[in-house]
Short mmCIF file of N, CA and C in Angstrom, two decimals:
data_model
loop_
_atom_site.label_atom_id
_atom_site.label_comp_id
_atom_site.label_asym_id
_atom_site.label_seq_id
_atom_site.Cartn_x
_atom_site.Cartn_y
_atom_site.Cartn_z
N MET A 1 -28.42 19.66 7.84
CA MET A 1 -27.01 19.66 8.21
C MET A 1 -26.72 18.54 9.21
N LYS A 2 -27.66 18.25 10.10
CA LYS A 2 -27.43 17.17 11.07
C LYS A 2 -27.27 15.82 10.36
N ILE A 3 -28.09 15.57 9.34
CA ILE A 3 -27.98 14.33 8.58
C ILE A 3 -26.61 14.26 7.91
N PHE A 4 -26.21 15.36 7.28
CA PHE A 4 -24.91 15.42 6.60
C PHE A 4 -23.78 15.13 7.58
N GLN A 5 -23.80 15.80 8.73
CA GLN A 5 -22.73 15.61 9.71
C GLN A 5 -22.70 14.18 10.25
N THR A 6 -23.86 13.60 10.49
CA THR A 6 -23.92 12.23 10.98
C THR A 6 -23.36 11.26 9.94
N GLN A 7 -23.77 11.43 8.69
CA GLN A 7 -23.29 10.55 7.63
C GLN A 7 -21.79 10.73 7.41
N LEU A 8 -21.33 11.98 7.44
CA LEU A 8 -19.90 12.27 7.26
C LEU A 8 -19.08 11.64 8.38
N GLN A 9 -19.56 11.75 9.62
CA GLN A 9 -18.85 11.14 10.74
C GLN A 9 -18.79 9.62 10.58
N GLY A 10 -19.84 9.04 10.05
CA GLY A 10 -19.84 7.60 9.78
C GLY A 10 -18.77 7.21 8.78
N LEU A 11 -18.63 8.02 7.72
CA LEU A 11 -17.59 7.74 6.72
C LEU A 11 -16.20 7.87 7.33
N ILE A 12 -16.00 8.89 8.15
CA ILE A 12 -14.70 9.08 8.81
C ILE A 12 -14.40 7.89 9.72
N ASN A 13 -15.42 7.44 10.46
CA ASN A 13 -15.23 6.29 11.34
C ASN A 13 -14.85 5.04 10.55
N LYS A 14 -15.43 4.86 9.36
CA LYS A 14 -15.11 3.69 8.53
C LYS A 14 -13.67 3.71 8.04
N LEU A 15 -13.05 4.89 8.00
CA LEU A 15 -11.64 4.94 7.59
C LEU A 15 -10.76 4.16 8.54
N GLY A 16 -11.22 3.97 9.77
CA GLY A 16 -10.47 3.17 10.74
C GLY A 16 -10.26 1.74 10.26
N ASP A 17 -11.16 1.26 9.39
CA ASP A 17 -11.01 -0.08 8.82
C ASP A 17 -9.82 -0.15 7.87
N HIS A 18 -9.32 0.99 7.45
CA HIS A 18 -8.22 1.05 6.48
C HIS A 18 -6.94 1.61 7.10
N GLU A 19 -6.88 1.58 8.42
CA GLU A 19 -5.73 2.14 9.14
C GLU A 19 -4.42 1.48 8.73
N ASP A 20 -4.43 0.15 8.58
CA ASP A 20 -3.20 -0.56 8.19
C ASP A 20 -2.73 -0.15 6.80
N VAL A 21 -3.67 -0.02 5.87
CA VAL A 21 -3.33 0.39 4.50
C VAL A 21 -2.76 1.80 4.51
N MET A 22 -3.38 2.69 5.30
CA MET A 22 -2.88 4.07 5.35
C MET A 22 -1.49 4.12 5.97
N GLU A 23 -1.24 3.30 6.97
CA GLU A 23 0.10 3.29 7.57
C GLU A 23 1.14 2.76 6.59
N ASP A 24 0.80 1.68 5.87
CA ASP A 24 1.73 1.15 4.87
C ASP A 24 1.98 2.16 3.75
N ALA A 25 0.92 2.85 3.33
CA ALA A 25 1.06 3.87 2.29
C ALA A 25 1.96 5.01 2.78
N ALA A 26 1.78 5.41 4.03
CA ALA A 26 2.61 6.48 4.60
C ALA A 26 4.07 6.06 4.67
N ARG A 27 4.32 4.79 4.94
CA ARG A 27 5.71 4.30 4.97
C ARG A 27 6.35 4.39 3.59
N VAL A 28 5.59 4.06 2.56
CA VAL A 28 6.10 4.17 1.19
C VAL A 28 6.39 5.64 0.87
N MET A 29 5.49 6.53 1.29
CA MET A 29 5.71 7.96 1.06
C MET A 29 6.99 8.42 1.77
N ALA A 30 7.17 8.00 3.02
CA ALA A 30 8.35 8.38 3.79
C ALA A 30 9.62 7.83 3.14
N GLN A 31 9.56 6.60 2.62
CA GLN A 31 10.71 6.02 1.94
C GLN A 31 11.12 6.85 0.73
N SER A 32 10.13 7.37 0.01
CA SER A 32 10.44 8.23 -1.14
C SER A 32 11.16 9.48 -0.69
N ILE A 33 10.69 10.07 0.39
CA ILE A 33 11.32 11.30 0.90
C ILE A 33 12.75 11.00 1.38
N ILE A 34 12.90 9.94 2.16
CA ILE A 34 14.21 9.59 2.71
C ILE A 34 15.21 9.26 1.61
N SER A 35 14.74 8.63 0.53
CA SER A 35 15.64 8.23 -0.55
C SER A 35 15.80 9.30 -1.63
N ASP A 36 15.38 10.52 -1.32
CA ASP A 36 15.47 11.66 -2.26
C ASP A 36 14.65 11.46 -3.51
N GLY A 37 13.59 10.68 -3.40
CA GLY A 37 12.64 10.56 -4.51
C GLY A 37 11.63 11.69 -4.44
N HIS A 38 10.66 11.64 -5.31
CA HIS A 38 9.61 12.66 -5.31
C HIS A 38 8.29 12.06 -4.88
N LEU A 39 7.50 12.85 -4.22
CA LEU A 39 6.11 12.51 -3.96
C LEU A 39 5.31 13.25 -5.01
N TRP A 40 4.75 12.51 -5.92
CA TRP A 40 3.91 13.10 -6.95
C TRP A 40 2.47 13.01 -6.48
N ILE A 41 1.69 14.03 -6.78
CA ILE A 41 0.29 14.00 -6.42
C ILE A 41 -0.54 14.45 -7.61
N PHE A 42 -1.58 13.70 -7.86
CA PHE A 42 -2.51 14.04 -8.93
C PHE A 42 -3.90 14.01 -8.35
N ALA A 43 -4.67 15.05 -8.62
CA ALA A 43 -6.06 15.10 -8.16
C ALA A 43 -6.89 15.69 -9.29
N GLU A 44 -8.07 15.14 -9.46
CA GLU A 44 -8.92 15.67 -10.51
C GLU A 44 -10.29 16.03 -9.97
N LYS A 45 -10.93 16.90 -10.74
CA LYS A 45 -12.29 17.36 -10.47
C LYS A 45 -12.42 17.90 -9.05
N ASP A 46 -13.41 17.41 -8.31
CA ASP A 46 -13.69 18.00 -7.01
C ASP A 46 -12.68 17.65 -5.93
N MET A 47 -11.65 16.89 -6.25
CA MET A 47 -10.60 16.58 -5.27
C MET A 47 -9.34 17.42 -5.48
N ARG A 48 -9.37 18.36 -6.40
CA ARG A 48 -8.18 19.16 -6.69
C ARG A 48 -7.71 19.99 -5.50
N GLY A 49 -8.58 20.25 -4.56
CA GLY A 49 -8.18 21.00 -3.36
C GLY A 49 -7.07 20.30 -2.59
N VAL A 50 -7.04 18.97 -2.64
CA VAL A 50 -5.98 18.22 -1.96
C VAL A 50 -4.63 18.54 -2.59
N LEU A 51 -4.61 18.67 -3.90
CA LEU A 51 -3.38 19.00 -4.61
C LEU A 51 -2.81 20.32 -4.08
N TYR A 52 -3.66 21.31 -3.94
CA TYR A 52 -3.20 22.61 -3.46
C TYR A 52 -2.76 22.56 -2.00
N GLN A 53 -3.46 21.80 -1.19
CA GLN A 53 -3.05 21.65 0.21
C GLN A 53 -1.68 20.98 0.29
N ALA A 54 -1.49 19.94 -0.50
CA ALA A 54 -0.25 19.17 -0.44
C ALA A 54 0.94 19.91 -1.02
N THR A 55 0.72 20.78 -1.99
CA THR A 55 1.85 21.47 -2.64
C THR A 55 2.06 22.89 -2.13
N GLU A 56 1.00 23.55 -1.68
CA GLU A 56 1.12 24.96 -1.31
C GLU A 56 0.64 25.29 0.09
N GLY A 57 0.00 24.33 0.76
CA GLY A 57 -0.58 24.58 2.07
C GLY A 57 0.46 24.59 3.18
N ALA A 58 0.01 25.01 4.35
CA ALA A 58 0.89 25.06 5.51
C ALA A 58 1.37 23.67 5.90
N ASP A 59 0.58 22.65 5.61
CA ASP A 59 0.93 21.29 5.96
C ASP A 59 1.28 20.46 4.72
N SER A 60 2.23 20.96 3.96
CA SER A 60 2.67 20.22 2.78
C SER A 60 3.83 19.32 3.17
N LEU A 61 4.04 18.30 2.37
CA LEU A 61 5.13 17.37 2.61
C LEU A 61 6.33 17.73 1.73
N PRO A 62 7.55 17.36 2.16
CA PRO A 62 8.71 17.65 1.32
C PRO A 62 8.66 16.85 0.02
N SER A 63 9.26 17.38 -0.98
CA SER A 63 9.41 16.72 -2.28
C SER A 63 8.10 16.48 -3.00
N VAL A 64 7.03 17.20 -2.65
CA VAL A 64 5.74 17.02 -3.31
C VAL A 64 5.68 17.87 -4.56
N GLU A 65 5.27 17.24 -5.65
CA GLU A 65 5.08 17.96 -6.91
C GLU A 65 3.79 17.49 -7.55
N ALA A 66 3.16 18.39 -8.27
CA ALA A 66 1.94 18.04 -9.00
C ALA A 66 2.31 17.14 -10.18
N ALA A 67 1.62 16.03 -10.30
CA ALA A 67 1.87 15.10 -11.41
C ALA A 67 1.04 15.51 -12.62
N THR A 68 1.66 15.42 -13.78
CA THR A 68 0.98 15.68 -15.04
C THR A 68 1.33 14.54 -16.00
N LYS A 69 0.75 14.58 -17.18
CA LYS A 69 1.08 13.52 -18.14
C LYS A 69 2.52 13.65 -18.64
N GLU A 70 3.19 14.78 -18.36
CA GLU A 70 4.59 14.96 -18.75
C GLU A 70 5.56 14.64 -17.62
N SER A 71 5.07 14.29 -16.43
CA SER A 71 5.95 14.03 -15.29
C SER A 71 6.91 12.90 -15.60
N SER A 72 8.14 13.05 -15.11
CA SER A 72 9.17 12.05 -15.31
C SER A 72 9.36 11.28 -13.99
N PHE A 73 8.90 10.03 -13.97
CA PHE A 73 8.93 9.23 -12.76
C PHE A 73 10.21 8.40 -12.66
N SER A 74 10.62 8.13 -11.41
CA SER A 74 11.74 7.21 -11.17
C SER A 74 11.30 6.19 -10.12
N PRO A 75 12.00 5.08 -10.00
CA PRO A 75 11.62 4.04 -9.03
C PRO A 75 11.65 4.51 -7.58
N MET A 76 12.31 5.60 -7.29
CA MET A 76 12.36 6.13 -5.91
C MET A 76 11.12 6.96 -5.57
N ASP A 77 10.27 7.20 -6.54
CA ASP A 77 9.11 8.08 -6.37
C ASP A 77 7.89 7.34 -5.85
N CYS A 78 6.93 8.13 -5.45
CA CYS A 78 5.63 7.62 -5.01
C CYS A 78 4.58 8.55 -5.62
N LEU A 79 3.48 7.99 -6.09
CA LEU A 79 2.41 8.77 -6.70
C LEU A 79 1.14 8.61 -5.89
N LEU A 80 0.57 9.73 -5.47
CA LEU A 80 -0.73 9.75 -4.81
C LEU A 80 -1.76 10.24 -5.82
N VAL A 81 -2.82 9.49 -5.99
CA VAL A 81 -3.87 9.84 -6.94
C VAL A 81 -5.18 10.00 -6.18
N PHE A 82 -5.78 11.17 -6.29
CA PHE A 82 -7.08 11.45 -5.69
C PHE A 82 -8.08 11.65 -6.81
N SER A 83 -9.04 10.73 -6.92
CA SER A 83 -10.03 10.81 -7.98
C SER A 83 -11.29 10.08 -7.55
N SER A 84 -12.43 10.59 -7.95
CA SER A 84 -13.66 9.86 -7.64
C SER A 84 -13.75 8.59 -8.48
N ASP A 85 -12.97 8.53 -9.58
CA ASP A 85 -13.01 7.37 -10.46
C ASP A 85 -11.60 7.04 -10.95
N LEU A 86 -10.95 6.07 -10.30
CA LEU A 86 -9.59 5.68 -10.71
C LEU A 86 -9.56 5.01 -12.06
N GLY A 87 -10.71 4.63 -12.58
CA GLY A 87 -10.77 3.99 -13.88
C GLY A 87 -10.88 4.96 -15.04
N SER A 88 -10.90 6.26 -14.76
CA SER A 88 -10.98 7.22 -15.86
C SER A 88 -9.74 7.10 -16.74
N THR A 89 -9.86 7.46 -17.98
CA THR A 89 -8.76 7.31 -18.93
C THR A 89 -7.52 8.06 -18.49
N VAL A 90 -7.67 9.31 -18.08
CA VAL A 90 -6.52 10.12 -17.67
C VAL A 90 -5.81 9.48 -16.49
N VAL A 91 -6.58 9.07 -15.48
CA VAL A 91 -6.00 8.48 -14.28
C VAL A 91 -5.35 7.14 -14.59
N SER A 92 -6.05 6.29 -15.33
CA SER A 92 -5.50 4.97 -15.68
C SER A 92 -4.18 5.08 -16.42
N GLU A 93 -4.11 6.01 -17.37
CA GLU A 93 -2.87 6.20 -18.14
C GLU A 93 -1.73 6.69 -17.24
N LEU A 94 -2.03 7.61 -16.32
CA LEU A 94 -1.02 8.12 -15.40
C LEU A 94 -0.52 7.01 -14.47
N ILE A 95 -1.45 6.24 -13.92
CA ILE A 95 -1.06 5.15 -13.03
C ILE A 95 -0.20 4.13 -13.78
N LYS A 96 -0.60 3.76 -14.98
CA LYS A 96 0.15 2.77 -15.76
C LYS A 96 1.56 3.27 -16.06
N ARG A 97 1.67 4.55 -16.46
CA ARG A 97 2.99 5.11 -16.77
C ARG A 97 3.88 5.13 -15.53
N ALA A 98 3.28 5.49 -14.39
CA ALA A 98 4.05 5.51 -13.14
C ALA A 98 4.53 4.10 -12.79
N GLN A 99 3.62 3.14 -12.87
CA GLN A 99 4.00 1.76 -12.54
C GLN A 99 5.05 1.21 -13.50
N ASP A 100 4.96 1.58 -14.76
CA ASP A 100 5.97 1.15 -15.74
C ASP A 100 7.35 1.65 -15.37
N ASN A 101 7.40 2.73 -14.56
CA ASN A 101 8.67 3.29 -14.11
C ASN A 101 9.01 2.87 -12.68
N GLY A 102 8.31 1.86 -12.15
CA GLY A 102 8.63 1.32 -10.84
C GLY A 102 8.10 2.12 -9.67
N VAL A 103 7.12 2.97 -9.90
CA VAL A 103 6.58 3.85 -8.85
C VAL A 103 5.46 3.15 -8.09
N GLN A 104 5.48 3.28 -6.77
CA GLN A 104 4.37 2.80 -5.93
C GLN A 104 3.23 3.82 -6.05
N VAL A 105 2.00 3.34 -6.23
CA VAL A 105 0.85 4.22 -6.42
C VAL A 105 -0.14 4.05 -5.27
N ILE A 106 -0.51 5.17 -4.69
CA ILE A 106 -1.52 5.21 -3.64
C ILE A 106 -2.75 5.88 -4.23
N GLY A 107 -3.84 5.14 -4.31
CA GLY A 107 -5.07 5.67 -4.88
C GLY A 107 -6.10 5.96 -3.81
N VAL A 108 -6.71 7.13 -3.90
CA VAL A 108 -7.81 7.51 -3.01
C VAL A 108 -8.99 7.81 -3.90
N SER A 109 -10.06 7.03 -3.71
CA SER A 109 -11.22 7.22 -4.58
C SER A 109 -12.48 6.71 -3.91
N SER A 110 -13.60 7.01 -4.55
CA SER A 110 -14.87 6.48 -4.07
C SER A 110 -15.18 5.15 -4.72
N THR A 111 -14.43 4.79 -5.76
CA THR A 111 -14.64 3.51 -6.43
C THR A 111 -14.01 2.40 -5.61
N GLY A 112 -14.53 1.20 -5.76
CA GLY A 112 -14.03 0.13 -4.93
C GLY A 112 -13.49 -1.08 -5.65
N ASP A 113 -13.85 -1.32 -6.92
CA ASP A 113 -13.42 -2.56 -7.53
C ASP A 113 -13.19 -2.46 -9.03
N ASP A 114 -12.87 -1.29 -9.53
CA ASP A 114 -12.59 -1.18 -10.97
C ASP A 114 -11.10 -1.40 -11.24
N ASP A 115 -10.73 -1.35 -12.50
CA ASP A 115 -9.35 -1.63 -12.89
C ASP A 115 -8.35 -0.67 -12.26
N GLY A 116 -8.74 0.60 -12.07
CA GLY A 116 -7.82 1.57 -11.48
C GLY A 116 -7.41 1.18 -10.08
N VAL A 117 -8.34 0.65 -9.30
CA VAL A 117 -8.03 0.23 -7.94
C VAL A 117 -7.05 -0.94 -7.97
N VAL A 118 -7.28 -1.88 -8.86
CA VAL A 118 -6.40 -3.04 -8.99
C VAL A 118 -4.98 -2.60 -9.34
N MET A 119 -4.85 -1.55 -10.10
CA MET A 119 -3.54 -1.07 -10.52
C MET A 119 -2.77 -0.39 -9.39
N CYS A 120 -3.45 0.04 -8.35
CA CYS A 120 -2.79 0.76 -7.25
C CYS A 120 -2.08 -0.19 -6.30
N SER A 121 -0.95 0.25 -5.79
CA SER A 121 -0.25 -0.52 -4.76
C SER A 121 -1.06 -0.50 -3.47
N PHE A 122 -1.69 0.64 -3.21
CA PHE A 122 -2.53 0.83 -2.03
C PHE A 122 -3.78 1.58 -2.46
N HIS A 123 -4.93 1.18 -1.94
CA HIS A 123 -6.17 1.91 -2.23
C HIS A 123 -6.87 2.26 -0.93
N ILE A 124 -7.25 3.52 -0.82
CA ILE A 124 -8.00 4.00 0.34
C ILE A 124 -9.32 4.56 -0.17
N PRO A 125 -10.42 3.90 0.15
CA PRO A 125 -11.72 4.37 -0.33
C PRO A 125 -12.28 5.49 0.54
N THR A 126 -12.88 6.48 -0.12
CA THR A 126 -13.54 7.55 0.64
C THR A 126 -14.88 7.09 1.19
N GLY A 127 -15.46 6.08 0.59
CA GLY A 127 -16.75 5.57 1.04
C GLY A 127 -17.95 6.29 0.46
N ILE A 128 -17.71 7.30 -0.36
CA ILE A 128 -18.80 8.09 -0.93
C ILE A 128 -19.26 7.45 -2.23
N LYS A 129 -20.48 7.00 -2.24
CA LYS A 129 -21.04 6.38 -3.44
C LYS A 129 -22.19 7.20 -4.01
N ARG A 130 -22.73 8.09 -3.19
CA ARG A 130 -23.84 8.97 -3.60
C ARG A 130 -23.95 10.08 -2.57
N GLY A 131 -24.85 10.98 -2.81
CA GLY A 131 -25.07 12.07 -1.85
C GLY A 131 -25.43 11.52 -0.48
N LEU A 132 -25.08 12.26 0.55
CA LEU A 132 -25.32 11.80 1.92
C LEU A 132 -26.70 12.19 2.44
N VAL A 133 -27.31 13.21 1.84
CA VAL A 133 -28.57 13.75 2.36
C VAL A 133 -29.70 13.50 1.36
N PRO A 134 -30.77 12.81 1.81
CA PRO A 134 -31.92 12.59 0.92
C PRO A 134 -32.68 13.90 0.68
N THR A 135 -33.20 14.05 -0.53
CA THR A 135 -34.01 15.23 -0.86
C THR A 135 -35.47 14.84 -0.94
N ASP A 136 -36.34 15.84 -0.94
CA ASP A 136 -37.78 15.60 -0.98
C ASP A 136 -38.23 14.88 -2.24
N ASP A 137 -37.50 15.07 -3.33
CA ASP A 137 -37.91 14.44 -4.60
C ASP A 137 -37.31 13.04 -4.80
N GLY A 138 -36.71 12.48 -3.76
CA GLY A 138 -36.17 11.13 -3.84
C GLY A 138 -34.71 11.06 -4.24
N GLY A 139 -34.12 12.20 -4.56
CA GLY A 139 -32.71 12.23 -4.92
C GLY A 139 -31.83 12.33 -3.68
N ARG A 140 -30.57 12.59 -3.92
CA ARG A 140 -29.62 12.77 -2.81
C ARG A 140 -28.67 13.90 -3.18
N MET A 141 -28.18 14.60 -2.16
CA MET A 141 -27.21 15.68 -2.37
C MET A 141 -26.16 15.63 -1.28
N GLY A 142 -25.09 16.36 -1.53
CA GLY A 142 -24.01 16.42 -0.55
C GLY A 142 -23.02 15.28 -0.70
N GLU A 143 -22.12 15.41 -1.68
CA GLU A 143 -21.07 14.40 -1.90
C GLU A 143 -19.72 15.02 -1.53
N PRO A 144 -19.29 14.86 -0.28
CA PRO A 144 -18.09 15.54 0.20
C PRO A 144 -16.77 14.84 -0.17
N HIS A 145 -16.56 14.65 -1.46
CA HIS A 145 -15.32 13.99 -1.91
C HIS A 145 -14.08 14.72 -1.39
N LEU A 146 -14.08 16.04 -1.49
CA LEU A 146 -12.91 16.81 -1.06
C LEU A 146 -12.70 16.72 0.45
N LEU A 147 -13.77 16.79 1.23
CA LEU A 147 -13.62 16.68 2.68
C LEU A 147 -12.99 15.34 3.07
N MET A 148 -13.45 14.26 2.47
CA MET A 148 -12.89 12.95 2.79
C MET A 148 -11.46 12.84 2.28
N ALA A 149 -11.19 13.38 1.10
CA ALA A 149 -9.83 13.34 0.56
C ALA A 149 -8.87 14.10 1.46
N LEU A 150 -9.28 15.26 1.96
CA LEU A 150 -8.43 16.03 2.87
C LEU A 150 -8.22 15.28 4.18
N HIS A 151 -9.25 14.63 4.67
CA HIS A 151 -9.11 13.85 5.90
C HIS A 151 -8.08 12.73 5.70
N ILE A 152 -8.16 12.05 4.58
CA ILE A 152 -7.20 10.99 4.26
C ILE A 152 -5.80 11.57 4.09
N TYR A 153 -5.70 12.71 3.40
CA TYR A 153 -4.40 13.35 3.25
C TYR A 153 -3.77 13.64 4.62
N TYR A 154 -4.57 14.18 5.53
CA TYR A 154 -4.03 14.49 6.85
C TYR A 154 -3.66 13.24 7.63
N SER A 155 -4.39 12.17 7.46
CA SER A 155 -4.01 10.90 8.10
C SER A 155 -2.64 10.47 7.60
N LEU A 156 -2.43 10.55 6.28
CA LEU A 156 -1.14 10.21 5.70
C LEU A 156 -0.06 11.19 6.15
N PHE A 157 -0.38 12.48 6.14
CA PHE A 157 0.57 13.53 6.51
C PHE A 157 1.10 13.31 7.92
N PHE A 158 0.20 13.09 8.89
CA PHE A 158 0.64 12.93 10.28
C PHE A 158 1.47 11.66 10.46
N THR A 159 1.12 10.60 9.76
CA THR A 159 1.89 9.36 9.87
C THR A 159 3.27 9.52 9.25
N VAL A 160 3.34 10.16 8.08
CA VAL A 160 4.64 10.42 7.44
C VAL A 160 5.49 11.29 8.35
N LYS A 161 4.90 12.30 8.94
CA LYS A 161 5.64 13.20 9.84
C LYS A 161 6.23 12.41 11.01
N GLU A 162 5.45 11.52 11.59
CA GLU A 162 5.95 10.69 12.70
C GLU A 162 7.12 9.81 12.25
N ILE A 163 6.99 9.20 11.09
CA ILE A 163 8.05 8.33 10.57
C ILE A 163 9.33 9.13 10.34
N LEU A 164 9.20 10.30 9.73
CA LEU A 164 10.38 11.12 9.46
C LEU A 164 11.03 11.60 10.75
N GLU A 165 10.22 11.89 11.77
CA GLU A 165 10.78 12.29 13.06
C GLU A 165 11.57 11.15 13.70
N GLU A 166 11.11 9.90 13.48
CA GLU A 166 11.86 8.74 13.99
C GLU A 166 13.25 8.70 13.35
N TYR A 167 13.34 9.12 12.10
CA TYR A 167 14.62 9.15 11.39
C TYR A 167 15.31 10.51 11.54
N GLU A 168 14.75 11.33 12.42
CA GLU A 168 15.27 12.67 12.68
C GLU A 168 15.38 13.51 11.42
N LEU A 169 14.39 13.36 10.56
CA LEU A 169 14.34 14.15 9.33
C LEU A 169 13.14 15.07 9.33
N GLY A 170 12.56 15.40 10.43
CA GLY A 170 11.32 16.17 10.53
C GLY A 170 10.97 16.99 9.31
N ILE A 171 9.72 17.31 9.22
CA ILE A 171 9.22 18.07 8.07
C ILE A 171 9.42 19.55 8.32
#
């Protein structure tokens, strides 16, 4: 557990390198809220917990809806995508459809240089490329994709909240 916690803290500390991107992404999210657009969120596999936090949790944002392949996007909207692989077919198709409708896309993933990242307006990497804890047989375990995704969500949440309070639109 000590190794896991140390490695996890290192990943969280590295998010500081992406502070400017997270602030810019939060501004785009706030613009969608202020302009009566929607905040769409899509999460797959082990990051689906972020979707539930954002749509049903105590700290959800206004105008948040779960994105599906049937979602109807408008240029006032913003799409947040949480996936370990932004290049997956489902994610790539969703991002492309959103962009075709003028939507700004914020991608959160462990991938760093595939086509899905290039398609995003903003990309925030979780930093997880493999398990954090070495095992006796030479493998690795402990890939906290959801923990990092939730940490990033809260970074965005608090920044959006501050921006909305500046406009006296509190959450």
